[in-house]
Amino acid sequence: MFNILKQVSDYAKGSIQAAKYIGEGLSVTFDHMRRRPVTVQYPYEKLIPSERFRGRIHFEFDKCISCEVCVRVCPINLPVVDWTFNKAIKKKELKHYSIDFGVCIFCGNCVEYCPTNCLSMTEEYELASYDRHELNYDNVALGRLPYKVTQDPMVTPLRELGYLPKGVMSPHDLPAGSQRPGKRPEDLVKEMEAVSTSTNE
Ligand code: SF4
Ligand code: SF4
Protein backbone atom coordinates (compact mmCIF):
# COMPACT_ATOMS: atom_id res chain seq x y z
CA MET A 1 0.00 0.00 0.00
CA PHE A 2 2.79 2.37 1.02
CA ASN A 3 4.68 1.52 -2.18
CA ILE A 4 1.71 2.39 -4.39
CA LEU A 5 1.28 5.73 -2.67
CA LYS A 6 5.00 6.49 -3.19
CA GLN A 7 4.75 5.55 -6.89
CA VAL A 8 1.71 7.80 -7.34
CA SER A 9 3.51 10.65 -5.56
CA ASP A 10 6.65 10.19 -7.74
CA TYR A 11 4.49 10.05 -10.87
CA ALA A 12 2.70 13.27 -9.88
CA LYS A 13 6.04 14.98 -9.14
CA GLY A 14 7.45 13.84 -12.51
CA SER A 15 4.33 15.08 -14.33
CA ILE A 16 4.54 18.49 -12.65
CA GLN A 17 8.25 18.72 -13.47
CA ALA A 18 7.59 17.76 -17.14
CA ALA A 19 4.78 20.34 -17.40
CA LYS A 20 7.15 22.97 -15.95
CA TYR A 21 9.83 22.16 -18.54
CA ILE A 22 7.30 22.20 -21.40
CA GLY A 23 6.02 25.57 -20.15
CA GLU A 24 9.57 26.97 -20.05
CA GLY A 25 10.24 25.75 -23.61
CA LEU A 26 6.98 27.18 -24.91
CA SER A 27 7.59 30.51 -23.18
CA VAL A 28 10.80 30.86 -25.25
CA THR A 29 8.84 29.92 -28.40
CA PHE A 30 6.06 32.42 -27.68
CA ASP A 31 8.61 35.10 -26.83
CA HIS A 32 10.28 34.62 -30.26
CA MET A 33 6.91 34.80 -32.01
CA ARG A 34 6.73 38.46 -31.01
CA ARG A 35 10.25 39.21 -32.31
CA ARG A 36 11.30 40.39 -35.76
CA PRO A 37 13.06 37.83 -37.97
CA VAL A 38 16.82 38.24 -38.26
CA THR A 39 17.58 35.67 -40.96
CA VAL A 40 18.45 36.98 -44.40
CA GLN A 41 18.35 34.42 -47.21
CA TYR A 42 21.51 35.78 -48.84
CA PRO A 43 22.16 36.01 -51.80
CA TYR A 44 18.47 35.87 -52.76
CA GLU A 45 17.65 38.49 -50.17
CA LYS A 46 19.86 41.44 -49.26
CA LEU A 47 19.57 44.19 -46.69
CA ILE A 48 19.49 47.71 -48.09
CA PRO A 49 22.67 49.32 -46.76
CA SER A 50 22.10 52.20 -44.38
CA GLU A 51 22.27 55.83 -45.49
CA ARG A 52 25.88 56.48 -44.53
CA PHE A 53 27.25 53.06 -45.46
CA ARG A 54 30.88 53.29 -46.58
CA GLY A 55 31.26 50.80 -49.39
CA ARG A 56 33.45 50.65 -52.49
CA ILE A 57 34.55 54.10 -53.67
CA HIS A 58 33.25 55.54 -56.94
CA PHE A 59 35.56 57.82 -58.93
CA GLU A 60 34.73 60.32 -61.67
CA PHE A 61 37.78 60.66 -63.90
CA ASP A 62 36.65 63.87 -65.65
CA LYS A 63 36.24 65.77 -62.39
CA CYS A 64 39.66 64.91 -60.94
CA ILE A 65 42.19 67.78 -60.97
CA SER A 66 45.13 65.59 -59.82
CA CYS A 67 45.61 67.70 -56.69
CA GLU A 68 46.52 64.61 -54.62
CA VAL A 69 44.62 65.84 -51.58
CA CYS A 70 43.09 62.35 -51.37
CA VAL A 71 46.59 60.87 -51.04
CA ARG A 72 47.64 63.30 -48.33
CA VAL A 73 44.53 62.81 -46.18
CA CYS A 74 44.58 59.03 -46.57
CA PRO A 75 46.04 57.41 -43.42
CA ILE A 76 48.04 55.04 -45.64
CA ASN A 77 48.60 57.31 -48.67
CA LEU A 78 46.69 54.77 -50.71
CA PRO A 79 45.22 56.40 -53.84
CA VAL A 80 47.65 56.35 -56.77
CA VAL A 81 47.30 59.54 -58.83
CA ASP A 82 49.33 59.26 -62.03
CA TRP A 83 49.51 62.61 -63.82
CA THR A 84 51.73 64.60 -66.18
CA PHE A 85 52.15 68.33 -66.46
CA ASN A 86 50.88 69.77 -69.73
CA LYS A 87 53.11 72.79 -70.39
CA ALA A 88 50.93 74.07 -73.23
CA ILE A 89 47.92 74.64 -71.00
CA LYS A 90 49.93 74.76 -67.76
CA LYS A 91 47.77 72.19 -66.08
CA LYS A 92 48.11 68.70 -64.67
CA GLU A 93 46.65 65.95 -66.82
CA LEU A 94 45.42 62.83 -65.10
CA LYS A 95 46.62 59.60 -66.71
CA HIS A 96 45.57 56.90 -64.27
CA TYR A 97 43.96 56.69 -60.87
CA SER A 98 43.68 53.63 -58.67
CA ILE A 99 42.74 52.53 -55.16
CA ASP A 100 43.60 49.12 -53.74
CA PHE A 101 40.58 47.92 -51.77
CA GLY A 102 42.64 45.08 -50.35
CA VAL A 103 44.38 47.74 -48.25
CA CYS A 104 41.78 50.53 -47.99
CA ILE A 105 40.13 50.81 -44.57
CA PHE A 106 37.07 52.65 -45.96
CA CYS A 107 37.58 55.55 -43.57
CA GLY A 108 36.15 57.98 -46.14
CA ASN A 109 38.80 60.70 -45.64
CA CYS A 110 39.55 60.89 -49.36
CA VAL A 111 35.85 61.29 -50.15
CA GLU A 112 35.43 63.92 -47.46
CA TYR A 113 38.35 66.12 -48.54
CA CYS A 114 38.32 65.80 -52.35
CA PRO A 115 37.83 69.43 -53.52
CA THR A 116 35.91 68.46 -56.66
CA ASN A 117 33.73 65.74 -55.14
CA CYS A 118 34.88 63.24 -57.70
CA LEU A 119 35.04 60.51 -55.05
CA SER A 120 31.99 59.05 -53.34
CA MET A 121 31.15 56.06 -51.20
CA THR A 122 28.79 53.54 -52.76
CA GLU A 123 26.72 50.82 -51.14
CA GLU A 124 28.76 48.03 -52.78
CA TYR A 125 30.23 45.63 -50.24
CA GLU A 126 30.60 42.40 -52.20
CA LEU A 127 34.27 42.74 -53.11
CA ALA A 128 35.40 39.18 -52.31
CA SER A 129 37.98 37.82 -54.72
CA TYR A 130 40.29 34.80 -54.95
CA ASP A 131 43.21 37.04 -55.92
CA ARG A 132 43.93 40.10 -53.78
CA HIS A 133 45.51 41.86 -56.76
CA GLU A 134 42.04 42.00 -58.30
CA LEU A 135 41.08 44.37 -55.48
CA ASN A 136 43.35 47.03 -56.93
CA TYR A 137 40.73 49.02 -58.86
CA ASP A 138 41.85 51.30 -61.69
CA ASN A 139 39.92 54.36 -62.83
CA VAL A 140 37.73 52.25 -65.12
CA ALA A 141 36.70 49.86 -62.33
CA LEU A 142 36.30 52.78 -59.92
CA GLY A 143 34.06 54.56 -62.41
CA ARG A 144 31.56 51.71 -62.51
CA LEU A 145 28.36 52.41 -60.61
CA PRO A 146 27.23 49.56 -58.37
CA TYR A 147 23.95 47.73 -58.81
CA LYS A 148 21.58 48.97 -56.16
CA VAL A 149 19.94 46.30 -54.03
CA THR A 150 16.56 47.94 -54.67
CA GLN A 151 17.04 47.79 -58.45
CA ASP A 152 18.42 44.28 -58.79
CA PRO A 153 15.66 42.05 -60.23
CA MET A 154 17.43 38.94 -58.88
CA VAL A 155 17.34 40.14 -55.29
CA THR A 156 14.61 40.74 -52.74
CA PRO A 157 15.57 43.90 -50.84
CA LEU A 158 15.03 43.92 -47.11
CA ARG A 159 14.85 46.89 -44.82
CA GLU A 160 17.46 46.98 -42.07
CA LEU A 161 15.76 45.88 -38.88
CA GLY A 162 16.82 49.10 -37.18
CA TYR A 163 14.84 51.07 -39.77
CA LEU A 164 11.58 49.21 -39.31
CA PRO A 165 8.80 51.45 -38.01
CA LYS A 166 7.27 50.59 -34.65
CA GLY A 167 4.94 47.62 -34.91
CA VAL A 168 6.28 46.40 -38.26
CA MET A 169 7.49 42.85 -37.81
CA SER A 170 8.62 41.90 -41.32
CA PRO A 171 11.50 43.55 -43.21
CA HIS A 172 10.02 42.24 -46.48
CA ASP A 173 7.12 44.68 -46.78
CA LEU A 174 9.13 47.43 -48.45
CA PRO A 175 6.83 50.19 -49.79
CA ALA A 176 6.59 49.98 -53.62
CA GLY A 177 9.29 51.96 -55.40
CA SER A 178 11.19 52.56 -52.19
CA GLN A 179 14.90 53.26 -52.77
CA ARG A 180 15.97 53.93 -49.23
CA PRO A 181 15.92 51.94 -46.02
CA GLY A 182 14.80 54.86 -43.91
CA LYS A 183 13.35 58.33 -44.13
CA ARG A 184 15.10 61.20 -45.89
CA PRO A 185 17.03 63.53 -43.53
CA GLU A 186 14.70 66.44 -44.39
CA ASP A 187 11.67 64.30 -43.46
CA LEU A 188 13.29 63.44 -40.13
CA VAL A 189 14.01 67.14 -39.47
CA LYS A 190 10.35 67.99 -40.26
CA GLU A 191 9.16 65.26 -37.88
CA MET A 192 11.48 66.50 -35.11
CA GLU A 193 10.29 70.10 -35.65
CA ALA A 194 6.66 68.96 -35.49
CA VAL A 195 7.33 67.09 -32.21
CA SER A 196 9.16 70.07 -30.63
CA THR A 197 6.35 72.44 -31.72
CA SER A 198 3.68 70.20 -30.21
CA THR A 199 5.61 69.87 -26.91
CA ASN A 200 6.11 73.68 -26.69
CA GLU A 201 2.40 74.34 -27.16
S1 SF4 B 1 41.46 64.79 -54.10
FE1 SF4 B 1 39.94 64.45 -55.70
S2 SF4 B 1 40.55 65.87 -57.33
FE2 SF4 B 1 42.31 65.66 -55.98
S3 SF4 B 1 43.52 63.98 -56.88
FE3 SF4 B 1 42.19 63.06 -55.35
S4 SF4 B 1 40.40 62.41 -56.49
FE4 SF4 B 1 41.49 63.86 -57.80
S1 SF4 C 1 38.77 55.43 -47.73
FE1 SF4 C 1 40.41 56.00 -46.31
S2 SF4 C 1 41.93 54.35 -46.51
FE2 SF4 C 1 40.57 54.18 -48.30
S3 SF4 C 1 41.61 55.39 -49.89
FE3 SF4 C 1 40.18 56.77 -48.87
S4 SF4 C 1 41.36 57.80 -47.27
FE4 SF4 C 1 42.53 55.98 -47.94
CSV table of C-alpha atoms and ligand atoms in Angstrom, one decimal:
chain,number,residue,atom,x,y,z
A,1,MET,CA,0.0,0.0,0.0
A,2,PHE,CA,2.8,2.4,1.0
A,3,ASN,CA,4.7,1.5,-2.2
A,4,ILE,CA,1.7,2.4,-4.4
A,5,LEU,CA,1.3,5.7,-2.7
A,6,LYS,CA,5.0,6.5,-3.2
A,7,GLN,CA,4.8,5.6,-6.9
A,8,VAL,CA,1.7,7.8,-7.3
A,9,SER,CA,3.5,10.6,-5.6
A,10,ASP,CA,6.6,10.2,-7.7
A,11,TYR,CA,4.5,10.1,-10.9
A,12,ALA,CA,2.7,13.3,-9.9
A,13,LYS,CA,6.0,15.0,-9.1
A,14,GLY,CA,7.4,13.8,-12.5
A,15,SER,CA,4.3,15.1,-14.3
A,16,ILE,CA,4.5,18.5,-12.6
A,17,GLN,CA,8.2,18.7,-13.5
A,18,ALA,CA,7.6,17.8,-17.1
A,19,ALA,CA,4.8,20.3,-17.4
A,20,LYS,CA,7.1,23.0,-16.0
A,21,TYR,CA,9.8,22.2,-18.5
A,22,ILE,CA,7.3,22.2,-21.4
A,23,GLY,CA,6.0,25.6,-20.2
A,24,GLU,CA,9.6,27.0,-20.0
A,25,GLY,CA,10.2,25.8,-23.6
A,26,LEU,CA,7.0,27.2,-24.9
A,27,SER,CA,7.6,30.5,-23.2
A,28,VAL,CA,10.8,30.9,-25.3
A,29,THR,CA,8.8,29.9,-28.4
A,30,PHE,CA,6.1,32.4,-27.7
A,31,ASP,CA,8.6,35.1,-26.8
A,32,HIS,CA,10.3,34.6,-30.3
A,33,MET,CA,6.9,34.8,-32.0
A,34,ARG,CA,6.7,38.5,-31.0
A,35,ARG,CA,10.2,39.2,-32.3
A,36,ARG,CA,11.3,40.4,-35.8
A,37,PRO,CA,13.1,37.8,-38.0
A,38,VAL,CA,16.8,38.2,-38.3
A,39,THR,CA,17.6,35.7,-41.0
A,40,VAL,CA,18.5,37.0,-44.4
A,41,GLN,CA,18.4,34.4,-47.2
A,42,TYR,CA,21.5,35.8,-48.8
A,43,PRO,CA,22.2,36.0,-51.8
A,44,TYR,CA,18.5,35.9,-52.8
A,45,GLU,CA,17.6,38.5,-50.2
A,46,LYS,CA,19.9,41.4,-49.3
A,47,LEU,CA,19.6,44.2,-46.7
A,48,ILE,CA,19.5,47.7,-48.1
A,49,PRO,CA,22.7,49.3,-46.8
A,50,SER,CA,22.1,52.2,-44.4
A,51,GLU,CA,22.3,55.8,-45.5
A,52,ARG,CA,25.9,56.5,-44.5
A,53,PHE,CA,27.3,53.1,-45.5
A,54,ARG,CA,30.9,53.3,-46.6
A,55,GLY,CA,31.3,50.8,-49.4
A,56,ARG,CA,33.4,50.7,-52.5
A,57,ILE,CA,34.6,54.1,-53.7
A,58,HIS,CA,33.2,55.5,-56.9
A,59,PHE,CA,35.6,57.8,-58.9
A,60,GLU,CA,34.7,60.3,-61.7
A,61,PHE,CA,37.8,60.7,-63.9
A,62,ASP,CA,36.7,63.9,-65.7
A,63,LYS,CA,36.2,65.8,-62.4
A,64,CYS,CA,39.7,64.9,-60.9
A,65,ILE,CA,42.2,67.8,-61.0
A,66,SER,CA,45.1,65.6,-59.8
A,67,CYS,CA,45.6,67.7,-56.7
A,68,GLU,CA,46.5,64.6,-54.6
A,69,VAL,CA,44.6,65.8,-51.6
A,70,CYS,CA,43.1,62.3,-51.4
A,71,VAL,CA,46.6,60.9,-51.0
A,72,ARG,CA,47.6,63.3,-48.3
A,73,VAL,CA,44.5,62.8,-46.2
A,74,CYS,CA,44.6,59.0,-46.6
A,75,PRO,CA,46.0,57.4,-43.4
A,76,ILE,CA,48.0,55.0,-45.6
A,77,ASN,CA,48.6,57.3,-48.7
A,78,LEU,CA,46.7,54.8,-50.7
A,79,PRO,CA,45.2,56.4,-53.8
A,80,VAL,CA,47.6,56.3,-56.8
A,81,VAL,CA,47.3,59.5,-58.8
A,82,ASP,CA,49.3,59.3,-62.0
A,83,TRP,CA,49.5,62.6,-63.8
A,84,THR,CA,51.7,64.6,-66.2
A,85,PHE,CA,52.2,68.3,-66.5
A,86,ASN,CA,50.9,69.8,-69.7
A,87,LYS,CA,53.1,72.8,-70.4
A,88,ALA,CA,50.9,74.1,-73.2
A,89,ILE,CA,47.9,74.6,-71.0
A,90,LYS,CA,49.9,74.8,-67.8
A,91,LYS,CA,47.8,72.2,-66.1
A,92,LYS,CA,48.1,68.7,-64.7
A,93,GLU,CA,46.6,66.0,-66.8
A,94,LEU,CA,45.4,62.8,-65.1
A,95,LYS,CA,46.6,59.6,-66.7
A,96,HIS,CA,45.6,56.9,-64.3
A,97,TYR,CA,44.0,56.7,-60.9
A,98,SER,CA,43.7,53.6,-58.7
A,99,ILE,CA,42.7,52.5,-55.2
A,100,ASP,CA,43.6,49.1,-53.7
A,101,PHE,CA,40.6,47.9,-51.8
A,102,GLY,CA,42.6,45.1,-50.3
A,103,VAL,CA,44.4,47.7,-48.3
A,104,CYS,CA,41.8,50.5,-48.0
A,105,ILE,CA,40.1,50.8,-44.6
A,106,PHE,CA,37.1,52.6,-46.0
A,107,CYS,CA,37.6,55.6,-43.6
A,108,GLY,CA,36.1,58.0,-46.1
A,109,ASN,CA,38.8,60.7,-45.6
A,110,CYS,CA,39.6,60.9,-49.4
A,111,VAL,CA,35.9,61.3,-50.2
A,112,GLU,CA,35.4,63.9,-47.5
A,113,TYR,CA,38.3,66.1,-48.5
A,114,CYS,CA,38.3,65.8,-52.3
A,115,PRO,CA,37.8,69.4,-53.5
A,116,THR,CA,35.9,68.5,-56.7
A,117,ASN,CA,33.7,65.7,-55.1
A,118,CYS,CA,34.9,63.2,-57.7
A,119,LEU,CA,35.0,60.5,-55.0
A,120,SER,CA,32.0,59.1,-53.3
A,121,MET,CA,31.1,56.1,-51.2
A,122,THR,CA,28.8,53.5,-52.8
A,123,GLU,CA,26.7,50.8,-51.1
A,124,GLU,CA,28.8,48.0,-52.8
A,125,TYR,CA,30.2,45.6,-50.2
A,126,GLU,CA,30.6,42.4,-52.2
A,127,LEU,CA,34.3,42.7,-53.1
A,128,ALA,CA,35.4,39.2,-52.3
A,129,SER,CA,38.0,37.8,-54.7
A,130,TYR,CA,40.3,34.8,-55.0
A,131,ASP,CA,43.2,37.0,-55.9
A,132,ARG,CA,43.9,40.1,-53.8
A,133,HIS,CA,45.5,41.9,-56.8
A,134,GLU,CA,42.0,42.0,-58.3
A,135,LEU,CA,41.1,44.4,-55.5
A,136,ASN,CA,43.3,47.0,-56.9
A,137,TYR,CA,40.7,49.0,-58.9
A,138,ASP,CA,41.9,51.3,-61.7
A,139,ASN,CA,39.9,54.4,-62.8
A,140,VAL,CA,37.7,52.2,-65.1
A,141,ALA,CA,36.7,49.9,-62.3
A,142,LEU,CA,36.3,52.8,-59.9
A,143,GLY,CA,34.1,54.6,-62.4
A,144,ARG,CA,31.6,51.7,-62.5
A,145,LEU,CA,28.4,52.4,-60.6
A,146,PRO,CA,27.2,49.6,-58.4
A,147,TYR,CA,23.9,47.7,-58.8
A,148,LYS,CA,21.6,49.0,-56.2
A,149,VAL,CA,19.9,46.3,-54.0
A,150,THR,CA,16.6,47.9,-54.7
A,151,GLN,CA,17.0,47.8,-58.5
A,152,ASP,CA,18.4,44.3,-58.8
A,153,PRO,CA,15.7,42.0,-60.2
A,154,MET,CA,17.4,38.9,-58.9
A,155,VAL,CA,17.3,40.1,-55.3
A,156,THR,CA,14.6,40.7,-52.7
A,157,PRO,CA,15.6,43.9,-50.8
A,158,LEU,CA,15.0,43.9,-47.1
A,159,ARG,CA,14.9,46.9,-44.8
A,160,GLU,CA,17.5,47.0,-42.1
A,161,LEU,CA,15.8,45.9,-38.9
A,162,GLY,CA,16.8,49.1,-37.2
A,163,TYR,CA,14.8,51.1,-39.8
A,164,LEU,CA,11.6,49.2,-39.3
A,165,PRO,CA,8.8,51.5,-38.0
A,166,LYS,CA,7.3,50.6,-34.7
A,167,GLY,CA,4.9,47.6,-34.9
A,168,VAL,CA,6.3,46.4,-38.3
A,169,MET,CA,7.5,42.9,-37.8
A,170,SER,CA,8.6,41.9,-41.3
A,171,PRO,CA,11.5,43.6,-43.2
A,172,HIS,CA,10.0,42.2,-46.5
A,173,ASP,CA,7.1,44.7,-46.8
A,174,LEU,CA,9.1,47.4,-48.5
A,175,PRO,CA,6.8,50.2,-49.8
A,176,ALA,CA,6.6,50.0,-53.6
A,177,GLY,CA,9.3,52.0,-55.4
A,178,SER,CA,11.2,52.6,-52.2
A,179,GLN,CA,14.9,53.3,-52.8
A,180,ARG,CA,16.0,53.9,-49.2
A,181,PRO,CA,15.9,51.9,-46.0
A,182,GLY,CA,14.8,54.9,-43.9
A,183,LYS,CA,13.4,58.3,-44.1
A,184,ARG,CA,15.1,61.2,-45.9
A,185,PRO,CA,17.0,63.5,-43.5
A,186,GLU,CA,14.7,66.4,-44.4
A,187,ASP,CA,11.7,64.3,-43.5
A,188,LEU,CA,13.3,63.4,-40.1
A,189,VAL,CA,14.0,67.1,-39.5
A,190,LYS,CA,10.4,68.0,-40.3
A,191,GLU,CA,9.2,65.3,-37.9
A,192,MET,CA,11.5,66.5,-35.1
A,193,GLU,CA,10.3,70.1,-35.7
A,194,ALA,CA,6.7,69.0,-35.5
A,195,VAL,CA,7.3,67.1,-32.2
A,196,SER,CA,9.2,70.1,-30.6
A,197,THR,CA,6.4,72.4,-31.7
A,198,SER,CA,3.7,70.2,-30.2
A,199,THR,CA,5.6,69.9,-26.9
A,200,ASN,CA,6.1,73.7,-26.7
A,201,GLU,CA,2.4,74.3,-27.2
B,1,SF4,S1,41.5,64.8,-54.1
B,1,SF4,FE1,39.9,64.5,-55.7
B,1,SF4,S2,40.6,65.9,-57.3
B,1,SF4,FE2,42.3,65.7,-56.0
B,1,SF4,S3,43.5,64.0,-56.9
B,1,SF4,FE3,42.2,63.1,-55.4
B,1,SF4,S4,40.4,62.4,-56.5
B,1,SF4,FE4,41.5,63.9,-57.8
B,2,SF4,S1,38.8,55.4,-47.7
B,2,SF4,FE1,40.4,56.0,-46.3
B,2,SF4,S2,41.9,54.3,-46.5
B,2,SF4,FE2,40.6,54.2,-48.3
B,2,SF4,S3,41.6,55.4,-49.9
B,2,SF4,FE3,40.2,56.8,-48.9
B,2,SF4,S4,41.4,57.8,-47.3
B,2,SF4,FE4,42.5,56.0,-47.9
